[in-house]
mmCIF file of C-alpha atoms in Angstrom:
data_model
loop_
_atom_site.group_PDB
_atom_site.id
_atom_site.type_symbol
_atom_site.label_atom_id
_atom_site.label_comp_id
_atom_site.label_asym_id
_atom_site.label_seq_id
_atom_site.Cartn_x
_atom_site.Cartn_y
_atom_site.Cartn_z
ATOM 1 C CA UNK V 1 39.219 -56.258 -28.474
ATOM 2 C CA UNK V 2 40.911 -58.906 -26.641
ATOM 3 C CA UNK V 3 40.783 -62.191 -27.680
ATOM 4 C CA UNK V 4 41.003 -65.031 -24.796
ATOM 5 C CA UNK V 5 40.612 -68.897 -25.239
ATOM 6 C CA UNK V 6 40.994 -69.804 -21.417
ATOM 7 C CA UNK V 7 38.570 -69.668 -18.647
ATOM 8 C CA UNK V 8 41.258 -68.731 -15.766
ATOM 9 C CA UNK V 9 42.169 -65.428 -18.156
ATOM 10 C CA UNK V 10 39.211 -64.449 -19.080
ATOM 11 C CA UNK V 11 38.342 -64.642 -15.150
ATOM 12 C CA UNK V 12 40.888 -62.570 -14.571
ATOM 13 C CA UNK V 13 40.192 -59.364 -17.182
ATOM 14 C CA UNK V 14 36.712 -59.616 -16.255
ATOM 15 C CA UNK V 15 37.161 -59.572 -12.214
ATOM 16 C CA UNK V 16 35.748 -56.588 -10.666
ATOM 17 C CA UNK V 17 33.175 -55.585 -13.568
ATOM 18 C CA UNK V 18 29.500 -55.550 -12.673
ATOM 19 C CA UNK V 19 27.835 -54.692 -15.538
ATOM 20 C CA UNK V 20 28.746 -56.992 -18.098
ATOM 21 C CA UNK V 21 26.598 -57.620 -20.754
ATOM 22 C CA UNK V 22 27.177 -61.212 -22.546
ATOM 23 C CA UNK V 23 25.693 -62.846 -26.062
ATOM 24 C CA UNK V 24 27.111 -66.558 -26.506
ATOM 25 C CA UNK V 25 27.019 -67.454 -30.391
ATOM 26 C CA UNK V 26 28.484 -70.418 -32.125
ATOM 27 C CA UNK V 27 30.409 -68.011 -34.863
ATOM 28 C CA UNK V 28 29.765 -67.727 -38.319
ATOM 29 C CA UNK V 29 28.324 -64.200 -37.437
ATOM 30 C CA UNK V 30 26.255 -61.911 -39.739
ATOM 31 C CA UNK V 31 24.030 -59.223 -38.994
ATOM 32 C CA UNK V 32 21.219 -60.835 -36.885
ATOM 33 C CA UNK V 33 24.189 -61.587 -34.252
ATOM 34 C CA UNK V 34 25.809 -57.697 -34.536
ATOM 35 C CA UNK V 35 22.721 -56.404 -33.129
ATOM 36 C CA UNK V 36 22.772 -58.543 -30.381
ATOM 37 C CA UNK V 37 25.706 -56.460 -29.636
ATOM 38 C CA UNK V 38 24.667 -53.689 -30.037
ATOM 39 C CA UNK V 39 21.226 -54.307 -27.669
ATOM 40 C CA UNK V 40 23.896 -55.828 -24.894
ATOM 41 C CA UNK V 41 25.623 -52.787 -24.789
ATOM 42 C CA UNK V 42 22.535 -50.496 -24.070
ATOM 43 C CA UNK V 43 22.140 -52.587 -20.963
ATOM 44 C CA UNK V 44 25.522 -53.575 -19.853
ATOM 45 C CA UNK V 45 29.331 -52.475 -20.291
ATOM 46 C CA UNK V 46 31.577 -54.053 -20.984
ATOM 47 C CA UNK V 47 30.095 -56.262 -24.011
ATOM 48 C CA UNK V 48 31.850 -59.902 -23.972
ATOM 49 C CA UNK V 49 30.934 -62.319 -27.124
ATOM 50 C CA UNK V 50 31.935 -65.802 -27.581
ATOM 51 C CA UNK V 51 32.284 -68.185 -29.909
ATOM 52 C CA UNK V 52 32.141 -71.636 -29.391
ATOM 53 C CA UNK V 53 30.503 -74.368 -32.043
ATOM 54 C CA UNK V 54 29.070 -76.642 -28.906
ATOM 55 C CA UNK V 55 29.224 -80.274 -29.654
ATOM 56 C CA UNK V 56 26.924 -81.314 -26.829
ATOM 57 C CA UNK V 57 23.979 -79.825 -28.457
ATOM 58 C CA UNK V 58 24.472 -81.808 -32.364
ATOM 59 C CA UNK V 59 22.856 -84.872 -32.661
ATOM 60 C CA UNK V 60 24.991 -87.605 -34.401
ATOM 61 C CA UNK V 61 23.322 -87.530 -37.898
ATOM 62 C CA UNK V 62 23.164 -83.554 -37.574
ATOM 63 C CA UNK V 63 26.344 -81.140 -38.971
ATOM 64 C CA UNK V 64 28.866 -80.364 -36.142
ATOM 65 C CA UNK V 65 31.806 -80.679 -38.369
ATOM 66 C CA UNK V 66 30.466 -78.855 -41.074
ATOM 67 C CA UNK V 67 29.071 -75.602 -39.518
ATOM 68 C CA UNK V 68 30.506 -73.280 -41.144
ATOM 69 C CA UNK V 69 33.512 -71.360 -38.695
ATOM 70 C CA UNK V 70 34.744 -68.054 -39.938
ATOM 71 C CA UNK V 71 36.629 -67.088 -37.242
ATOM 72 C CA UNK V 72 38.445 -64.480 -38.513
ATOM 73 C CA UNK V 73 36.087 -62.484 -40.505
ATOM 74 C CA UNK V 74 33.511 -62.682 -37.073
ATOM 75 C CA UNK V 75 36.809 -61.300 -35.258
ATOM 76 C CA UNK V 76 36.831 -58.121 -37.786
ATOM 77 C CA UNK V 77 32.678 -57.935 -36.886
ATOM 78 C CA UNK V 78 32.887 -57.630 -33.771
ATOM 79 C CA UNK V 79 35.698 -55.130 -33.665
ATOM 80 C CA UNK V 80 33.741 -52.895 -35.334
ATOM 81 C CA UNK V 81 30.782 -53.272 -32.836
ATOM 82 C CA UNK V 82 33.039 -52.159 -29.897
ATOM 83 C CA UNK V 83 33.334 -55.519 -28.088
ATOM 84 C CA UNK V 84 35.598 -55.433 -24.974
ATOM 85 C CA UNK V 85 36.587 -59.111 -24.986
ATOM 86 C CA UNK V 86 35.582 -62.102 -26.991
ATOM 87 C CA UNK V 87 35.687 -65.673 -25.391
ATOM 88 C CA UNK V 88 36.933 -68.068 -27.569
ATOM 89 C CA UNK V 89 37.776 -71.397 -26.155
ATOM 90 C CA UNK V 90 38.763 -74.746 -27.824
ATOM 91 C CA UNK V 91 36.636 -78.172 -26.574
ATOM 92 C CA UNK V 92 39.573 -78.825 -24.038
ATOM 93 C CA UNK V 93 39.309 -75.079 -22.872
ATOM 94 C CA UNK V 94 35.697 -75.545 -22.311
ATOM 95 C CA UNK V 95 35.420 -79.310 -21.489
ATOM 96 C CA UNK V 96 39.124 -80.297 -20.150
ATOM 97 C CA UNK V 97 37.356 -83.016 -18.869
ATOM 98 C CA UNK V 98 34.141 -85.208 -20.399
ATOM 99 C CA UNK V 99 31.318 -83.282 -19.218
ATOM 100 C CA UNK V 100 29.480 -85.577 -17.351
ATOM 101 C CA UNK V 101 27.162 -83.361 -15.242
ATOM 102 C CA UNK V 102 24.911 -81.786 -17.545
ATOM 103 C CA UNK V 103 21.490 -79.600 -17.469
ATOM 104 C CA UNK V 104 18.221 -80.919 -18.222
ATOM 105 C CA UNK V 105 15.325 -78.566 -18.882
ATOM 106 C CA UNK V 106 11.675 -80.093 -17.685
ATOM 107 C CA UNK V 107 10.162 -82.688 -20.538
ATOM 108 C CA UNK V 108 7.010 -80.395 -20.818
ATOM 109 C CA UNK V 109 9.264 -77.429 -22.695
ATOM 110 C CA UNK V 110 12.655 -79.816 -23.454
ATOM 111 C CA UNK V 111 10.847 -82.500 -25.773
ATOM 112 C CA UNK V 112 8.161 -80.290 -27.517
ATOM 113 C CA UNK V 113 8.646 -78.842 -31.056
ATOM 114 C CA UNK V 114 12.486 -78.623 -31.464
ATOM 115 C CA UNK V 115 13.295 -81.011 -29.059
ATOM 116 C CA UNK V 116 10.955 -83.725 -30.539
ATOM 117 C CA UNK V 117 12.966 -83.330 -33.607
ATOM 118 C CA UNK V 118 16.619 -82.640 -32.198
ATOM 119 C CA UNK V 119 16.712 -85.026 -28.855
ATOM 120 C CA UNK V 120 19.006 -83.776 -26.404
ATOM 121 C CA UNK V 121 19.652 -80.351 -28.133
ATOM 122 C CA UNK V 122 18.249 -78.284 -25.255
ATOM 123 C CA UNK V 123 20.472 -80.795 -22.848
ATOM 124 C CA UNK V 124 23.320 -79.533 -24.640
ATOM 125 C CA UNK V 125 22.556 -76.183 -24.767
ATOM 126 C CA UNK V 126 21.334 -75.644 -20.586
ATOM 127 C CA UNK V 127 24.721 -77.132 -20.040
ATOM 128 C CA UNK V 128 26.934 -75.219 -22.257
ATOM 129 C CA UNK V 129 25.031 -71.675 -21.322
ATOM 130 C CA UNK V 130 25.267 -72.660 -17.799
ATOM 131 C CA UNK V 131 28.932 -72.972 -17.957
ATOM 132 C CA UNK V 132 29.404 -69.881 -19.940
ATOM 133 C CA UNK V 133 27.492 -67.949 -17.198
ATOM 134 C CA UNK V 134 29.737 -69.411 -14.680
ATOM 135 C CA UNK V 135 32.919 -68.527 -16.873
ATOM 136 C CA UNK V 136 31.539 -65.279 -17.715
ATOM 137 C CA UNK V 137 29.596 -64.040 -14.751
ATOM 138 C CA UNK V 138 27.352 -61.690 -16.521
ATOM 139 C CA UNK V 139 24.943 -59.300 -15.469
ATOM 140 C CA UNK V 140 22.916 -59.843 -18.489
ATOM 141 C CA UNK V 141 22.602 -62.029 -21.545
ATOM 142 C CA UNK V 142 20.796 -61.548 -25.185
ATOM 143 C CA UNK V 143 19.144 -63.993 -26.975
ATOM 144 C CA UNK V 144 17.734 -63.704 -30.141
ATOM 145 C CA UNK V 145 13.652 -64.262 -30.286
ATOM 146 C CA UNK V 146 14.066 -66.508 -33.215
ATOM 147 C CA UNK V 147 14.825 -69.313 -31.266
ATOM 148 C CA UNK V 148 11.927 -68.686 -28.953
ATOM 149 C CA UNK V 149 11.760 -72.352 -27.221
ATOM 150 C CA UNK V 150 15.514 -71.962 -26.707
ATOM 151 C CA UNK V 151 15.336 -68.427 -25.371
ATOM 152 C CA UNK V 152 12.188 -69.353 -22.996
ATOM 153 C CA UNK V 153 14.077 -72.691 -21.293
ATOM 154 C CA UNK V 154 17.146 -70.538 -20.765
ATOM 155 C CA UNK V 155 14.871 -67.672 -19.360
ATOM 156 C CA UNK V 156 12.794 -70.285 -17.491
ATOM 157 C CA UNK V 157 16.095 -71.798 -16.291
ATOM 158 C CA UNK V 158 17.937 -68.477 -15.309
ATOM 159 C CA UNK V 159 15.084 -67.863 -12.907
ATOM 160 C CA UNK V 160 15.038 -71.509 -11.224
ATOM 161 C CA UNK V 161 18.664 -71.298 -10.104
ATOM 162 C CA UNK V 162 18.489 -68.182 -9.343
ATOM 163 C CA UNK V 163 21.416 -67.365 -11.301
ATOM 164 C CA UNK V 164 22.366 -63.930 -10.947
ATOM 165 C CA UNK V 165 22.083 -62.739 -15.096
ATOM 166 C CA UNK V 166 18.703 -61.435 -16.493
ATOM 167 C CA UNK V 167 17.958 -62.865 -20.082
ATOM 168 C CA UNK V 168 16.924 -59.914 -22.435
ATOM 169 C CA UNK V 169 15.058 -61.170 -26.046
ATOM 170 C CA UNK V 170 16.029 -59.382 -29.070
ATOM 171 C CA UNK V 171 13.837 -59.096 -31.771
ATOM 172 C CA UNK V 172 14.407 -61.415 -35.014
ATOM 173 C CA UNK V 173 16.583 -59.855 -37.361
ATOM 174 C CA UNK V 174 15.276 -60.212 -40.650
ATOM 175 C CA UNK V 175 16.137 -59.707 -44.538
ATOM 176 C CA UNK V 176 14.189 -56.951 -46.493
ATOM 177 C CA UNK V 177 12.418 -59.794 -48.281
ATOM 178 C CA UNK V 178 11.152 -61.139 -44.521
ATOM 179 C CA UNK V 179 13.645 -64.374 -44.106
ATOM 180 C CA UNK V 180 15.174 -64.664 -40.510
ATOM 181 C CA UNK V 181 18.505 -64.299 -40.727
ATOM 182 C CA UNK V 182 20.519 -67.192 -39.951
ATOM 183 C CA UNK V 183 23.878 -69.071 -40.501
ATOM 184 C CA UNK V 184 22.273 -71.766 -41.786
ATOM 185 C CA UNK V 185 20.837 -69.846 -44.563
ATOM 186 C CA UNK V 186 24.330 -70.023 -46.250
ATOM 187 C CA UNK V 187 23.412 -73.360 -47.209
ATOM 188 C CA UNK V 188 20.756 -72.394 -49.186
ATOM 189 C CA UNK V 189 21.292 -72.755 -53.132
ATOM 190 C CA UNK V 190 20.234 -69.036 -55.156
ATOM 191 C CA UNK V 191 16.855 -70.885 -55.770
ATOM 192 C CA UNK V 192 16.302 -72.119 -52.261
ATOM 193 C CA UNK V 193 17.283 -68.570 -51.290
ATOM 194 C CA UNK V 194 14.638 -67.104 -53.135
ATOM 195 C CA UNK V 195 11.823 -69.724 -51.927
ATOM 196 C CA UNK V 196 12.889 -69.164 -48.554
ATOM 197 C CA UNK V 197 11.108 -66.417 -47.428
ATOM 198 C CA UNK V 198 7.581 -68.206 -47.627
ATOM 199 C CA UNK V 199 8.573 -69.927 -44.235
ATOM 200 C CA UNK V 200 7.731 -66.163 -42.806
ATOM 201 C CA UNK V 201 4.526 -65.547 -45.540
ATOM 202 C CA UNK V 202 3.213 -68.961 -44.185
ATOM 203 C CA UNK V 203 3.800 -67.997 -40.525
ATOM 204 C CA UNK V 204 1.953 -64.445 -41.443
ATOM 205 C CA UNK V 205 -1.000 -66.465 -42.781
ATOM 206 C CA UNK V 206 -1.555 -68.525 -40.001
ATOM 207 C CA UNK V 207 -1.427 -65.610 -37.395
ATOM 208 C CA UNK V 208 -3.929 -63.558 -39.742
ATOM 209 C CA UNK V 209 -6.717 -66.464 -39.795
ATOM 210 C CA UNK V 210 -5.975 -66.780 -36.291
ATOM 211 C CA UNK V 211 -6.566 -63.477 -35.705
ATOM 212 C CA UNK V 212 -10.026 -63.629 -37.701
ATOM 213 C CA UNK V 213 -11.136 -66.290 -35.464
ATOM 214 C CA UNK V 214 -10.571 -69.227 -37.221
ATOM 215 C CA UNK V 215 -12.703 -71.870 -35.934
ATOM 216 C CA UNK V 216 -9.939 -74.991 -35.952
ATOM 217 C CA UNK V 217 -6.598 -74.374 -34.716
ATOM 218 C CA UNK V 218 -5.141 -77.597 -35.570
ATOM 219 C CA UNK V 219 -7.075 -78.031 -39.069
ATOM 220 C CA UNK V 220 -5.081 -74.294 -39.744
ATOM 221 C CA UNK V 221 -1.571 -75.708 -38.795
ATOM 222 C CA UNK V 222 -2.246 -79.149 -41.264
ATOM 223 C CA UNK V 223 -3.306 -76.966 -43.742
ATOM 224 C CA UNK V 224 0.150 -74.921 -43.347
ATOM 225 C CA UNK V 225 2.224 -77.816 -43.276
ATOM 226 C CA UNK V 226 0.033 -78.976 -46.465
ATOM 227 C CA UNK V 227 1.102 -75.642 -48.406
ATOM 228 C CA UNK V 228 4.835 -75.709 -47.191
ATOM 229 C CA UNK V 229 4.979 -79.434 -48.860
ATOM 230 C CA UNK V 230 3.172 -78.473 -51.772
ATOM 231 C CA UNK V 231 5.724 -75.984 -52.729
ATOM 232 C CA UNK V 232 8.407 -78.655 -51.837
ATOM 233 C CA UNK V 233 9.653 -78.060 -48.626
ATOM 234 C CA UNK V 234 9.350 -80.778 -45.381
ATOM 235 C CA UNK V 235 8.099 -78.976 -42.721
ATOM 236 C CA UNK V 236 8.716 -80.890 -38.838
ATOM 237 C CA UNK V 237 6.018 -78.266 -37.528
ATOM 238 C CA UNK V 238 3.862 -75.566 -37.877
ATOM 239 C CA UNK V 239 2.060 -75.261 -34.360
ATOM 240 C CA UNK V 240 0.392 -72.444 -32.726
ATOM 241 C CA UNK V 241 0.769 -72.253 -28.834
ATOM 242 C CA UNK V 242 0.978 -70.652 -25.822
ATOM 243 C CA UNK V 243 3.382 -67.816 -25.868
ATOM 244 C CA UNK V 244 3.639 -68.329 -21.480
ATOM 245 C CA UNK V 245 4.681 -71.708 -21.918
ATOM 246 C CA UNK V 246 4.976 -73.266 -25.692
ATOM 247 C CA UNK V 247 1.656 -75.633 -24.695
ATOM 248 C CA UNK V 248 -1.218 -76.415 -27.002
ATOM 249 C CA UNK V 249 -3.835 -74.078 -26.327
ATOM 250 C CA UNK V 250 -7.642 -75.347 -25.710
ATOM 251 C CA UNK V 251 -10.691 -74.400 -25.681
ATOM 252 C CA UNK V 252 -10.598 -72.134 -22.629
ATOM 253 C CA UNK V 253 -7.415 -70.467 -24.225
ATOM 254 C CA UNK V 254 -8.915 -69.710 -27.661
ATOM 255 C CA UNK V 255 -12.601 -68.782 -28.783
ATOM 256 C CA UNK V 256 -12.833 -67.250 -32.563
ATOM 257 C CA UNK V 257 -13.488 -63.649 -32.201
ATOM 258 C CA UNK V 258 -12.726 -63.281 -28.600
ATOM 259 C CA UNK V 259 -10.290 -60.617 -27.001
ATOM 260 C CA UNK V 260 -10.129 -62.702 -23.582
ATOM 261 C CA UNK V 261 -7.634 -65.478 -25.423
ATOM 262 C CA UNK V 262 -4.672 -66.428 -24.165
ATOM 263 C CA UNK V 263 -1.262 -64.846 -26.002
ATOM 264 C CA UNK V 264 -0.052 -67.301 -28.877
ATOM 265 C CA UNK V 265 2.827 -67.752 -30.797
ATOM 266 C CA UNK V 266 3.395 -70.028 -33.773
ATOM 267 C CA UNK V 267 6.324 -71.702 -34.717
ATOM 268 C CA UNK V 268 7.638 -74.170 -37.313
ATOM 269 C CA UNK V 269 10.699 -76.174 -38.836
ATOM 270 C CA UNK V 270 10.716 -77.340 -42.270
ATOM 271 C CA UNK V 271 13.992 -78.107 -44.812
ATOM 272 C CA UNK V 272 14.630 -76.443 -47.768
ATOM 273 C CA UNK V 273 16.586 -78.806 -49.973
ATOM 274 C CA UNK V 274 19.260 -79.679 -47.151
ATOM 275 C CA UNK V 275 18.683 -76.726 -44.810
ATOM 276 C CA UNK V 276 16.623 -77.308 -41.442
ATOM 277 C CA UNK V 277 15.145 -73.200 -40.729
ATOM 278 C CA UNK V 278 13.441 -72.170 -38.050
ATOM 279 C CA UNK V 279 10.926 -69.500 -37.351
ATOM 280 C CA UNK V 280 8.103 -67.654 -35.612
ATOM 281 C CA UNK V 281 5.737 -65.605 -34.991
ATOM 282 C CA UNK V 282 3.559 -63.920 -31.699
ATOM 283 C CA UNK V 283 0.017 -63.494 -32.826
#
């Protein structure tokens, strides 16, 4: 595997391939992330990875300097999953200059859900995946599902500048005992880590009463919140929506008992202790 830091050599190894299949992470990589690599390379060759922890999408009270970086051990990882080339520049690789320009993803998907409670996060991440498609030039690009708003604004944006890459989902990669994998969940104390996995039970409840025609969508998400803060956590959201376009459904969209309704999703955010997880669900 070769490892490059700068955009002008990375340009050059990669000149001439037409098939390459990219999956941008921030590092700290654990199983979830190796089977990103491994769906790239059933649709592309060569497989490039980076790693870059992106400033632009922290807010200033969140934990940019403490993510956790384990460079080397996610250079060992990917080794082993047959990666061609891994991308891994500094901030003045990436940004030699303040990056002024940025991408802005419409208000009606960009300040819903996680962008209500992280302002400017999907600014920072448009931008940083636009320039990485621009460095990288891919033919495709894997996202994990478990950041659904993120993967549907890059999707959404993909398709409105035409950029030549199509976004694939992956599936969420999950622990036998149902918690998404994440690198946030090394935060997690050995009793947080064992509470953790009723973010996923709460997210199966909702979609079963859904799915048995509960009469009050919103009355069902307070009353998931309610049990998430009952058993200590401080859940941002639980919210059932659209799966076409993360918006509320109404009544049109959803009638108990009916097979006409609209496709829905739910999500949610909550802390643990210290750790912020995400997760959802399609119903």
């Amino acid at each position: 595997m070769k490892i490059i830091s700068t955009i002008d050599e990375l340009r050059d190894q990669l000149r001439g391939q037409l098939r390459t299949a990219f999956v941008p992470t921030m590092g700290n990589l654990h199983e979830g992330h190796l089977s990103l690599m491994r769906l790239a390379r059933r649709h592309g060759d060569p497989v490039v990875a980076s790693i870059f922890v992106n400033r632009l999408q922290f807010g200033p009270n969140e934990d940019f300097d403490k993510y956790p970086r384990t460079f080397q051990a996610d250079v060992e990882k990917l080794e082993k999953e047959g990666v061609y080339v891994l991308f891994a520049p500094t901030e003045k690789d990436l940004y030699p200059e303040p990056q002024e320009y940025r991408v802005q993803p419409p208000d009606n998907l960009g300040t819903i859900l996680e962008g209500e409670f992280r302002p400017g996060f999907f600014n920072g991440v448009c931008t940083v995946v636009t320039k990485l498609f621009s460095c990288v030039q891919p033919r495709v690009a894997v996202f994990g599902k478990k950041d659904y708003q993120q993967l549907m604004i890059i999707r959404n944006m993909a398709r409105q500048f035409a950029l030549p890459t199509e976004i694939i989902g992956a599936e969420t990669f999950r622990a036998e005992d149902g918690l998404a994998l994440s690198s946030r969940n090394g935060y997690l104390s050995s009793e947080e880590r064992a509470e953790a996995p009723f973010l996923f039970q709460t997210l199966n409840w909702v979609a079963e009463q859904t799915r048995a025609g509960h009469p009050d969508l919103a009355a069902l998400e307070r009353e998931a919140m309610a049990r998430l803060a009952a058993r200590g956590w401080k859940p941002d959201y639980v919210s059932i929506r659209k799966r076409m376009n993360l918006q509320a459904p109404d009544a049109a969209d959803y009638i108990p008992h009916s097979a006409e309704n609209a496709p829905l999703v739910v999500l949610t955010a909550a802390k643990l202790g210290n750790t912020r997880l995400i997760d959802n669900l399609e119903i």
